PDB file of C-alpha atoms in Angstrom:
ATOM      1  CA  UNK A   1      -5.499  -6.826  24.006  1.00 42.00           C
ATOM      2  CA  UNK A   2      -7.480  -5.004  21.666  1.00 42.00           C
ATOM      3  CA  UNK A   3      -6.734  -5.846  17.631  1.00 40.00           C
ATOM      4  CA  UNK A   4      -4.086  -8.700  19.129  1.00 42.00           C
ATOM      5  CA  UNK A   5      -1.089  -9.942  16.836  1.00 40.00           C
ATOM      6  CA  UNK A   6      -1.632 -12.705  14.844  1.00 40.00           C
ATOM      7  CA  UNK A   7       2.140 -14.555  14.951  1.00 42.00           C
ATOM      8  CA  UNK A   8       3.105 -17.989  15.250  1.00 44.00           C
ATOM      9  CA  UNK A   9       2.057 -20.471  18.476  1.00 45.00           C
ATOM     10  CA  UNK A  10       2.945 -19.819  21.886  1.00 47.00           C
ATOM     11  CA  UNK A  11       6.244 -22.718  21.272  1.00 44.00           C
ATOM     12  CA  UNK A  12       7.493 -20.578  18.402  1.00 46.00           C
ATOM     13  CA  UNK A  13       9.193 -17.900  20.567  1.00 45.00           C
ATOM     14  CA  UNK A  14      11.468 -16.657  18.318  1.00 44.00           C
ATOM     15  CA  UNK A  15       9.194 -15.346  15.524  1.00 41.00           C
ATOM     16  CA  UNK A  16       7.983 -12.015  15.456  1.00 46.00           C
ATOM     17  CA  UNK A  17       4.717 -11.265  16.367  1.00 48.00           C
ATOM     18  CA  UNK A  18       2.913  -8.286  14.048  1.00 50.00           C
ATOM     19  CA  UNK A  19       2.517  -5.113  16.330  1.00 53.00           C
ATOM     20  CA  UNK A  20      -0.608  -4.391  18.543  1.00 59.00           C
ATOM     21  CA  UNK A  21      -1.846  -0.699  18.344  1.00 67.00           C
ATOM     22  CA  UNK A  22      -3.794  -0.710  21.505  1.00 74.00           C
ATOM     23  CA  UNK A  23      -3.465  -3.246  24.665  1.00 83.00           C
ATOM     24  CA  UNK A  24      -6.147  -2.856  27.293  1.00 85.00           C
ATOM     25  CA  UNK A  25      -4.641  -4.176  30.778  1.00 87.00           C
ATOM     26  CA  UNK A  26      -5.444  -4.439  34.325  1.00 88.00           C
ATOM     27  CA  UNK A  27      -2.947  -4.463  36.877  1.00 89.00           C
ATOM     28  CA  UNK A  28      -4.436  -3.240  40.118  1.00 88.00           C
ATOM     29  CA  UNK A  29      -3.957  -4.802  43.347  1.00 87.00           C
ATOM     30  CA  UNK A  30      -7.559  -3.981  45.182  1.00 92.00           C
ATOM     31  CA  UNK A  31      -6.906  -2.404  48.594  1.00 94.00           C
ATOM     32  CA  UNK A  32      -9.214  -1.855  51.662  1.00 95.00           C
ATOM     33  CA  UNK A  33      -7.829   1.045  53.572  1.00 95.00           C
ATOM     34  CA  UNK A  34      -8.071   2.787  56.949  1.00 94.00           C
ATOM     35  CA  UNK A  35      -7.271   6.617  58.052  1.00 93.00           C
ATOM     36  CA  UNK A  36      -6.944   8.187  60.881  1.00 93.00           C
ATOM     37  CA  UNK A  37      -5.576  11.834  61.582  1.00 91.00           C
ATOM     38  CA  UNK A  38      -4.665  13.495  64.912  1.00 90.00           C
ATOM     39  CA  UNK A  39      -3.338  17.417  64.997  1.00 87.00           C
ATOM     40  CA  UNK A  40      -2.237  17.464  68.704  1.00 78.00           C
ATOM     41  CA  UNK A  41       0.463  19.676  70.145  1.00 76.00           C
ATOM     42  CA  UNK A  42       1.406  21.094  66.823  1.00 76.00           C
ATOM     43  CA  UNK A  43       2.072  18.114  65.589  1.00 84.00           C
ATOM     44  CA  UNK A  44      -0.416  15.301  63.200  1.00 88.00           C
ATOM     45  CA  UNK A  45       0.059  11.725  63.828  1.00 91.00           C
ATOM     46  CA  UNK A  46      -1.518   9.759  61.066  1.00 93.00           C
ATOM     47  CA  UNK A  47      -2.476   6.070  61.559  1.00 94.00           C
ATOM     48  CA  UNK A  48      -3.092   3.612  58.756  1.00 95.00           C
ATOM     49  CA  UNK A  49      -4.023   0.255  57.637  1.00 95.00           C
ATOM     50  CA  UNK A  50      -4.657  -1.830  54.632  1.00 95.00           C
ATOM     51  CA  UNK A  51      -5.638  -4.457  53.552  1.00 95.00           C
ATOM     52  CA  UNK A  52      -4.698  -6.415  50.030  1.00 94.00           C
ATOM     53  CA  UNK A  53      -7.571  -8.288  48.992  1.00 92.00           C
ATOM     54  CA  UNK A  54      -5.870 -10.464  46.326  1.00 91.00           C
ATOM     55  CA  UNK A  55      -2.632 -11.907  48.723  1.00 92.00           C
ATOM     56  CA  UNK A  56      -5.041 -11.274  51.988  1.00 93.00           C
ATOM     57  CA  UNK A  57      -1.747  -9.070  53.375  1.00 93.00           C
ATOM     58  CA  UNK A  58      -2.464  -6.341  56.115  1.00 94.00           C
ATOM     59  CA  UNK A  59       0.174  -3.731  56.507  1.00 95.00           C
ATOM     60  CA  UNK A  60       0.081  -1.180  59.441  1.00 95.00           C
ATOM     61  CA  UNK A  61       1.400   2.167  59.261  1.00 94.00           C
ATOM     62  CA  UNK A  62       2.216   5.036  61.579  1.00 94.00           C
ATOM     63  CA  UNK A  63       3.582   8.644  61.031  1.00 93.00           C
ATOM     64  CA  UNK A  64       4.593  11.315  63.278  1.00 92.00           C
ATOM     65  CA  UNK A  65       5.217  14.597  62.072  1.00 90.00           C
ATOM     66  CA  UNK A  66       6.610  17.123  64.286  1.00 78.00           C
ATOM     67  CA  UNK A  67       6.795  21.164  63.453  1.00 76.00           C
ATOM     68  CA  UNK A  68      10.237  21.175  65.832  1.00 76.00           C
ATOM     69  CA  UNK A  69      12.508  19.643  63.781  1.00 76.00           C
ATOM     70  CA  UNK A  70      10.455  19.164  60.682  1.00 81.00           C
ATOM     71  CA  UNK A  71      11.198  15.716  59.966  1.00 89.00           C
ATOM     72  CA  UNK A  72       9.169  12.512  60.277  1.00 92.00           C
ATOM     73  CA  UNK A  73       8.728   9.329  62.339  1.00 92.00           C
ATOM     74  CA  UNK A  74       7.356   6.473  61.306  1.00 95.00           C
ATOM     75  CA  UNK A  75       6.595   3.323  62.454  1.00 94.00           C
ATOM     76  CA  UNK A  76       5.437   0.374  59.543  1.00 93.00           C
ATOM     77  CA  UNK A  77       3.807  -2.611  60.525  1.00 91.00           C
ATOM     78  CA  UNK A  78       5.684  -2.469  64.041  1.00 91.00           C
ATOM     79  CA  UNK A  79       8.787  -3.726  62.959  1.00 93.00           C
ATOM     80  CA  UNK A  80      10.886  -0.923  61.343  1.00 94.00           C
ATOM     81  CA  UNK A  81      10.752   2.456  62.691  1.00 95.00           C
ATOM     82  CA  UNK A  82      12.252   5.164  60.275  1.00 95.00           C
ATOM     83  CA  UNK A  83      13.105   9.055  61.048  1.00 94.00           C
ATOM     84  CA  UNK A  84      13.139  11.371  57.800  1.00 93.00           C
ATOM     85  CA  UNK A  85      14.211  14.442  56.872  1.00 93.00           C
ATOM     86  CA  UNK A  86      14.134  16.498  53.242  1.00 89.00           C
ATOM     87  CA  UNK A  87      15.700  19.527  52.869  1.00 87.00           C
ATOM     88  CA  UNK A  88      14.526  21.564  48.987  1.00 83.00           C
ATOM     89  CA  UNK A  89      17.131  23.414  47.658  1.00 81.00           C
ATOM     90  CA  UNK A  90      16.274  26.042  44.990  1.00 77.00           C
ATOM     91  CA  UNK A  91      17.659  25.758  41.891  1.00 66.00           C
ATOM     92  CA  UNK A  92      17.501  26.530  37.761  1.00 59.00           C
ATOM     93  CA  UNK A  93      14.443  25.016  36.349  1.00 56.00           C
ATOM     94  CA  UNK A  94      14.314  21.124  37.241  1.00 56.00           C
ATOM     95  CA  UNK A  95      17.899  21.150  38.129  1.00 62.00           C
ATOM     96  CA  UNK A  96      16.961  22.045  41.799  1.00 69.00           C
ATOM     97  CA  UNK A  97      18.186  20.041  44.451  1.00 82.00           C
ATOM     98  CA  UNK A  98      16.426  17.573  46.745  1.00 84.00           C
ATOM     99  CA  UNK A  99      18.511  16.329  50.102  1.00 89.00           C
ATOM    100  CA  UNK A 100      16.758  13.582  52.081  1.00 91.00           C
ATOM    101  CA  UNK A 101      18.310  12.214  54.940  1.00 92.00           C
ATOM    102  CA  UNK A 102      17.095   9.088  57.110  1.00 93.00           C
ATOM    103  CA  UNK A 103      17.923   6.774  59.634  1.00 94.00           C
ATOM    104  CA  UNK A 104      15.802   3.291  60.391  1.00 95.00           C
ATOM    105  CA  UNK A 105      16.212   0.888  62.948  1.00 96.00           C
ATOM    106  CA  UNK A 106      14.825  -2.573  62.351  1.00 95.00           C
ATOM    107  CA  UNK A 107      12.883  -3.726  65.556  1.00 94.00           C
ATOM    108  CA  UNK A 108      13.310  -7.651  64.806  1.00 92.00           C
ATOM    109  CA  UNK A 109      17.116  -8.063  63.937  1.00 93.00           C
ATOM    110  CA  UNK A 110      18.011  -4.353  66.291  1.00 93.00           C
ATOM    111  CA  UNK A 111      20.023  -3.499  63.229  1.00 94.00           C
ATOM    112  CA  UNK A 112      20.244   0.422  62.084  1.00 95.00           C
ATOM    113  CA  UNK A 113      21.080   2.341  59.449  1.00 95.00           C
ATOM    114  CA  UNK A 114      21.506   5.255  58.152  1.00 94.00           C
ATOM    115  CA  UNK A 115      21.042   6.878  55.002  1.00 93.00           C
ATOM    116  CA  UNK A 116      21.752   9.931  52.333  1.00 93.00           C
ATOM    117  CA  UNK A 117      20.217  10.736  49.174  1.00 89.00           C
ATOM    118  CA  UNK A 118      20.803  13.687  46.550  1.00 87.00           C
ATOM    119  CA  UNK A 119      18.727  14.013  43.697  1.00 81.00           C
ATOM    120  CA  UNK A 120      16.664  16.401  41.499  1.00 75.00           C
ATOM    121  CA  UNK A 121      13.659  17.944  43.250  1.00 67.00           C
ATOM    122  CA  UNK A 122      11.347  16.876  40.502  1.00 63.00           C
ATOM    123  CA  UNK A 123      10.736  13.697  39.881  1.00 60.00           C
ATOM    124  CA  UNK A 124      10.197  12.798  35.962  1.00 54.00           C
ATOM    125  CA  UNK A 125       7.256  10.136  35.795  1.00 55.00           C
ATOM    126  CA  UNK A 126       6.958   7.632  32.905  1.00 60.00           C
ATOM    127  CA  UNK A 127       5.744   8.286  29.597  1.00 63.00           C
ATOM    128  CA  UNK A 128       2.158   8.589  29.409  1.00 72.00           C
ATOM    129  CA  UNK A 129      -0.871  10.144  31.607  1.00 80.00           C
ATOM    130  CA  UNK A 130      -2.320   8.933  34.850  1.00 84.00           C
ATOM    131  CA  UNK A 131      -5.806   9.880  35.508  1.00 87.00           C
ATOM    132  CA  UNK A 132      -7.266   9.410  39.849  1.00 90.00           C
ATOM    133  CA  UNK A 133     -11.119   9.924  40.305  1.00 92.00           C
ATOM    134  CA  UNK A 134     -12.367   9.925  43.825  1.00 92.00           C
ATOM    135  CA  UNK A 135     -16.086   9.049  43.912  1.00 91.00           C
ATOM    136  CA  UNK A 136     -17.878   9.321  47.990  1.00 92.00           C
ATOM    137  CA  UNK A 137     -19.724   6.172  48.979  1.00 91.00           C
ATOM    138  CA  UNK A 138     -21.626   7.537  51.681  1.00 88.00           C
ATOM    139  CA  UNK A 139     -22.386  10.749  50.475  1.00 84.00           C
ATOM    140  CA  UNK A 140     -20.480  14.014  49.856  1.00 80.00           C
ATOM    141  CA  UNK A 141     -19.689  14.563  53.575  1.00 81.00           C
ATOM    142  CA  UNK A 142     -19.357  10.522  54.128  1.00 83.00           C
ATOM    143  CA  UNK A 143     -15.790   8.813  55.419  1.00 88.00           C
ATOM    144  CA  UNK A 144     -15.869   6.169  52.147  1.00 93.00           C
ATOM    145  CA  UNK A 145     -14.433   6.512  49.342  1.00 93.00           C
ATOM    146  CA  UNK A 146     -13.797   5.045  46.350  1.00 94.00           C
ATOM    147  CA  UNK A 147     -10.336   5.500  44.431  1.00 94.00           C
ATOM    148  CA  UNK A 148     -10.351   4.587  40.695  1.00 93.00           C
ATOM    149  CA  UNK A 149      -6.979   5.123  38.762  1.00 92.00           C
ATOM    150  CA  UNK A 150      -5.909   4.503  35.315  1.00 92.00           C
ATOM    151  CA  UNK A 151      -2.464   4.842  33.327  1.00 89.00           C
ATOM    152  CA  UNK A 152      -2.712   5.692  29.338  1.00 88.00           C
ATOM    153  CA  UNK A 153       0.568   5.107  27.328  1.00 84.00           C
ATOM    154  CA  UNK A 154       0.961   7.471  24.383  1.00 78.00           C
ATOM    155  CA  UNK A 155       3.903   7.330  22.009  1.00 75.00           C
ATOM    156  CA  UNK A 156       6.017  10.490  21.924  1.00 70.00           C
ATOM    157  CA  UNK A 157       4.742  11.360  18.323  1.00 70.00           C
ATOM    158  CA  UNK A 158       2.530  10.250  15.067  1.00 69.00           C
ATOM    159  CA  UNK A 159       4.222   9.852  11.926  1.00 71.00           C
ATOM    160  CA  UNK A 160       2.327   9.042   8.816  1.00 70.00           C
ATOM    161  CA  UNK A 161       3.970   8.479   5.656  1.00 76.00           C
ATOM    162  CA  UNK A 162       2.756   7.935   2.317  1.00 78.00           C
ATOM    163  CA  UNK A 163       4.287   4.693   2.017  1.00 79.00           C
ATOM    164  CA  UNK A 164       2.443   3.590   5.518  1.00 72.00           C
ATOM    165  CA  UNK A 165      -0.829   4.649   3.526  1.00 77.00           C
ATOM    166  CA  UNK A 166      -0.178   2.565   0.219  1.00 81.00           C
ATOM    167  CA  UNK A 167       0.788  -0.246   2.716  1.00 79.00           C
ATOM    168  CA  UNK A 168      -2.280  -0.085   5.027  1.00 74.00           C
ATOM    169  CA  UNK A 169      -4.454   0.285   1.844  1.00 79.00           C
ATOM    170  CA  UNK A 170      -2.915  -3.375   0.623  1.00 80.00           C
ATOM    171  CA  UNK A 171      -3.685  -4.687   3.917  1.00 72.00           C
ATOM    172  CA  UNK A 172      -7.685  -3.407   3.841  1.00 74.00           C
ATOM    173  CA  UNK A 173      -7.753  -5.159   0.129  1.00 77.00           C
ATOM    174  CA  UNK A 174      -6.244  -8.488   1.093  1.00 70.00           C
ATOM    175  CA  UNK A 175      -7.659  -9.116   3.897  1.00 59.00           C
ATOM    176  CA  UNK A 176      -9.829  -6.594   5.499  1.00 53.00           C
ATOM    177  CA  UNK A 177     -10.058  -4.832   8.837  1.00 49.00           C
ATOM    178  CA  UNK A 178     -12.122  -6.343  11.519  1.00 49.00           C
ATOM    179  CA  UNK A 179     -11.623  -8.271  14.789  1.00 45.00           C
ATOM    180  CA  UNK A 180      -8.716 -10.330  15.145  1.00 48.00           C
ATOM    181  CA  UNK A 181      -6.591  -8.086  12.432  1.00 51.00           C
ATOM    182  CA  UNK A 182      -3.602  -5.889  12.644  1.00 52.00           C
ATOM    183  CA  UNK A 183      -4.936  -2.602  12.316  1.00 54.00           C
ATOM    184  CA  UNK A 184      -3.863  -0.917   9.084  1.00 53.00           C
ATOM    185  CA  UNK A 185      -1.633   1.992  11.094  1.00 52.00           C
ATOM    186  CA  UNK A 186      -0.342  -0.261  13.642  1.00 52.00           C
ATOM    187  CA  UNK A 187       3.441   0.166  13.958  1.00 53.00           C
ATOM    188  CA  UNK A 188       5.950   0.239  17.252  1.00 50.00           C
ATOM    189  CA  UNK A 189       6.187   3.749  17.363  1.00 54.00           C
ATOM    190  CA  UNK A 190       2.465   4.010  17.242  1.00 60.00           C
ATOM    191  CA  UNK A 191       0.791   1.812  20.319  1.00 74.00           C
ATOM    192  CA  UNK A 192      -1.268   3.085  23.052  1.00 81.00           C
ATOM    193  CA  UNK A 193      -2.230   1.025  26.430  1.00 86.00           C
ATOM    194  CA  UNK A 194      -4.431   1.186  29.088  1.00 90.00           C
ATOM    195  CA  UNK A 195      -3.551  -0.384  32.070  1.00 91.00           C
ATOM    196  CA  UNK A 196      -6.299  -0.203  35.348  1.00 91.00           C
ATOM    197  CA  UNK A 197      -4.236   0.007  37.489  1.00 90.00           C
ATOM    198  CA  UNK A 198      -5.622   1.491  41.002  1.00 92.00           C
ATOM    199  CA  UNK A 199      -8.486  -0.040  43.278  1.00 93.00           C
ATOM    200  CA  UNK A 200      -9.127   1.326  46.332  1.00 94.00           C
ATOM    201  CA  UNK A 201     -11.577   1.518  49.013  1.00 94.00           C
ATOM    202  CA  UNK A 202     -10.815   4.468  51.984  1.00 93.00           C
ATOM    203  CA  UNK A 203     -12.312   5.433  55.308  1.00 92.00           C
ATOM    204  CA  UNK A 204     -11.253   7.708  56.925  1.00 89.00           C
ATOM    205  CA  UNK A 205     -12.290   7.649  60.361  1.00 84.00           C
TER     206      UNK A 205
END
């Protein structure tokens, strides 16, 4: 964290901590991944690995999408194969509707099921901005890639007061500003964070 809180120790749990204005994080999970795409038929079959580098956990996955029926089939790491469909519905604004109906059958147990869900067509993300650059490894017409993602938390708005200006001033005179302070705006309804939070090497073959 950047300009930490300076509360009690760690054993004193139930004291509050002084607010942190900006937390710098990194929760990505490093992934080696594999593509393959096949447009046979009038349909695309898409095959897929990856690998998690941190829990050393490879996960297969392979979709089937057919322009008959317009639903999907997929098969994930040969043990559950699922069949897909979504339906759009038009609607006012973001109240349109979103129908998606699927049926699975688990390839270990040979149990099925079946099912149905309704929901808004748009899909509200949380608070704050994500930001994806793809950079080529192997040139601009190369197979490797390199995905780099970060999430930045905003609050919803700034409010300064004069009161939050007298108090931040007595905070600069008693004790100054530098590393290891609160910062003289900090406040809960005024923290930012970035969090790293994608890692990913593709080829796509």
């Amino acid at each position: 964290q950047l300009f930490p809180s300076r509360g009690n120790k760690q054993h004193h749990s139930n004291a509050e901590a002084e607010p942190c204005f900006f937390c710098l994080q990194a929760t990505m999970h490093p992934l080696l991944k594999l593509r393959k795409r096949l447009n046979t038929l009038g349909t695309t079959v898409s095959l897929g690995c990856d690998y998690d580098v941190f829990s050393r956990v490879v996960t297969f996955d392979t979709t089937w999408c057919d322009s008959i029926v317009g639903g999907e089939l997929s098969l994930s790491n040969f043990a559950q194969l699922e069949w897909r469909k979504v339906w759009l519905f038009p609607g006012l604004s973001d109240a349109a509707t979103r129908i998606e109906l699927s049926s699975s059958f688990d390839l270990t147990s040979r149990c099925a099921d079946a099912k149905l869900r309704v929901g808004l067509r748009r899909k509200f993300s949380k608070r704050g901005l994500s930001f994806v650059h793809t950079m080529p490894l192997d040139g601009k017409t190369g197979h490797c890639k390199l995905d780099l993602g970060a999430s930045l938390t905003v609050p919803n708005e700034l409010q300064l007061t004069d009161a939050d200006v007298r108090d931040a001033a007595r905070r600069l005179t008693r004790r100054g500003f530098g590393t290891g302070s609160t910062p003289p705006f900090a406040g809960p309804e005024m923290n930012f964070a970035l969090d790293l939070d994608r890692l990913d090497i593709r080829l796509d073959l």
